[in-house]
Amino acid sequence: MGAYILRRLLLIIPTLFGIMVINFTLTQFVPGGPIEQVLANLEGQGNVFEGFAGGGSDTLRTESTGDERYIGSRGLPPEFIEELERQFGFDKPPVERFFLMMWDYIRLDFGESYFRSISVVDLIIEKMPVSITLGLWSTLIAYLVSIPLGIRKAVRDGSSFDTWTSAIIIVAYAIPGFLFAILLLVLFAGGSYLQWFPLRGLTSDNWDQLSWPMKIVDYFWHIALPVLASTIASFATLTLLTKNSFLDEIKKQYVVTARAKGLSASRVLYGHVFRNAMLIVIAGFPGLFIGVFFGSSLIIETIFSLDGLGRLGFEAAVARDYPVIFGTLFAFGLIGLLVGILSDLMYVLVDPRIDFDRRMG
């Protein structure tokens, strides 16, 4: 197992390097970089993309160089443009900038945001509680509900219980997460009906004045609707995965043999079937958590006015805040690759009979 883990760790280096190369290269062809953002604001446009809609008439053509690189900068001295380029590091060739960036990232120096005057690490730490809340609680609730439900559906396969529960979870899966979030707001957060839950934030304004028990209550009061909205779609996938995994195991010969020996149904199910059937379900926990953590929080954060990593990434992309974009891409890409290794370790933990070294050999 040690050799397998070492190979996987070494594979992270070229994989992560490839991810960064592709994304860095793509940004070189995307219009509206950070300098254009600054110039658009100085010219009162407010949004650099408004300049692109007007064609080439707004393109910078300085008196000294005739340069046409930046939109919306007419009337600004070339020295000011050059100073901006120096501050943002665009006075160097792209290849040099890329390798300087990667050298900083290897030393875990992710730089400072162009527009927020705060380091990328501090910015991520600041936004992390919201994303951890949505990812962790959504994943835990999905597992706590879906696994027992999936087992029950497998045991009672083809019954009326299996039919109507399948109908419910498929309907829930078909409802878009943002639509369900809006429905929750309308029904329970001061819309047209009830006002049981708050509209925004993870805590109340008087959080510091609350006792510890009340802080816990206040925290769960705030996250109830966002977590429910981000969890609803994962119920169907995880429940059906659990059901099908158990059905596959129940049909195998060792289960028939165990029943022939006179073992009770619960002993066969939880003593023999459970470990094998739960292998793929439990081992997928890290991947599911990371998926919820990084992938599905933007819309939920926006609807419930939560300031997490989803909104951070979106705002950085719109503003072309490259240190935030590439710093988070590097950090989260590395985390995602490590989680892949962790998922394999979970397989071995659940079933020690799995030997990756022998399979790779």
Coordinates of N, CA and C in Angstrom, one line a residue, residues 1 4-12 283 286 334-348 356:
M1 N 0.8 -1.2 0.0 CA 0.0 0.0 0.0 C 0.9 1.3 0.0
Y4 N 1.9 2.2 -3.5 CA 0.8 2.8 -4.3 C 0.5 4.2 -3.9
I5 N 0.6 4.5 -2.6 CA 0.4 5.9 -2.1 C 1.5 6.8 -2.6
L6 N 2.7 6.3 -2.6 CA 3.8 7.1 -3.1 C 3.7 7.4 -4.6
R7 N 3.2 6.4 -5.4 CA 3.0 6.6 -6.8 C 1.9 7.7 -7.0
R8 N 0.8 7.6 -6.2 CA -0.3 8.6 -6.4 C 0.2 10.0 -6.0
L9 N 1.0 10.1 -4.9 CA 1.5 11.4 -4.5 C 2.4 12.0 -5.6
L10 N 3.2 11.2 -6.2 CA 4.1 11.7 -7.3 C 3.3 12.1 -8.5
L11 N 2.2 11.4 -8.7 CA 1.3 11.7 -9.9 C 0.6 13.1 -9.7
I12 N 0.5 13.5 -8.5 CA -0.1 14.8 -8.2 C 0.7 15.9 -8.9
A283 N -16.7 4.8 0.9 CA -15.5 5.3 0.3 C -15.7 6.6 -0.5
P286 N -15.5 11.2 1.1 CA -14.6 12.4 0.8 C -14.9 13.1 -0.5
L334 N -5.1 20.8 -5.4 CA -4.3 19.9 -4.6 C -5.1 19.2 -3.6
I335 N -6.1 19.9 -3.0 CA -7.0 19.2 -2.0 C -7.8 18.1 -2.7
G336 N -8.3 18.4 -3.9 CA -9.1 17.4 -4.7 C -8.3 16.2 -5.0
L337 N -7.0 16.3 -5.4 CA -6.2 15.2 -5.7 C -5.9 14.4 -4.5
L338 N -5.6 15.1 -3.4 CA -5.4 14.3 -2.1 C -6.6 13.6 -1.6
V339 N -7.8 14.2 -1.9 CA -9.0 13.5 -1.5 C -9.2 12.2 -2.3
G340 N -8.8 12.2 -3.6 CA -8.8 11.0 -4.4 C -8.0 9.9 -3.7
I341 N -6.8 10.2 -3.2 CA -6.0 9.2 -2.5 C -6.7 8.8 -1.2
L342 N -7.3 9.8 -0.5 CA -8.1 9.4 0.7 C -9.2 8.5 0.4
S343 N -9.9 8.7 -0.7 CA -11.0 7.8 -1.1 C -10.5 6.3 -1.2
D344 N -9.3 6.2 -1.9 CA -8.7 4.8 -2.0 C -8.4 4.2 -0.6
L345 N -7.9 5.1 0.3 CA -7.6 4.6 1.6 C -8.9 4.2 2.4
M346 N -10.0 4.9 2.1 CA -11.2 4.5 2.7 C -11.7 3.1 2.2
Y347 N -11.4 2.8 0.9 CA -11.7 1.5 0.5 C -11.0 0.4 1.3
V348 N -9.7 0.6 1.5 CA -8.9 -0.3 2.3 C -9.4 -0.4 3.7
F356 N -4.2 -2.5 -3.4 CA -3.9 -1.7 -4.6 C -2.5 -2.0 -5.2

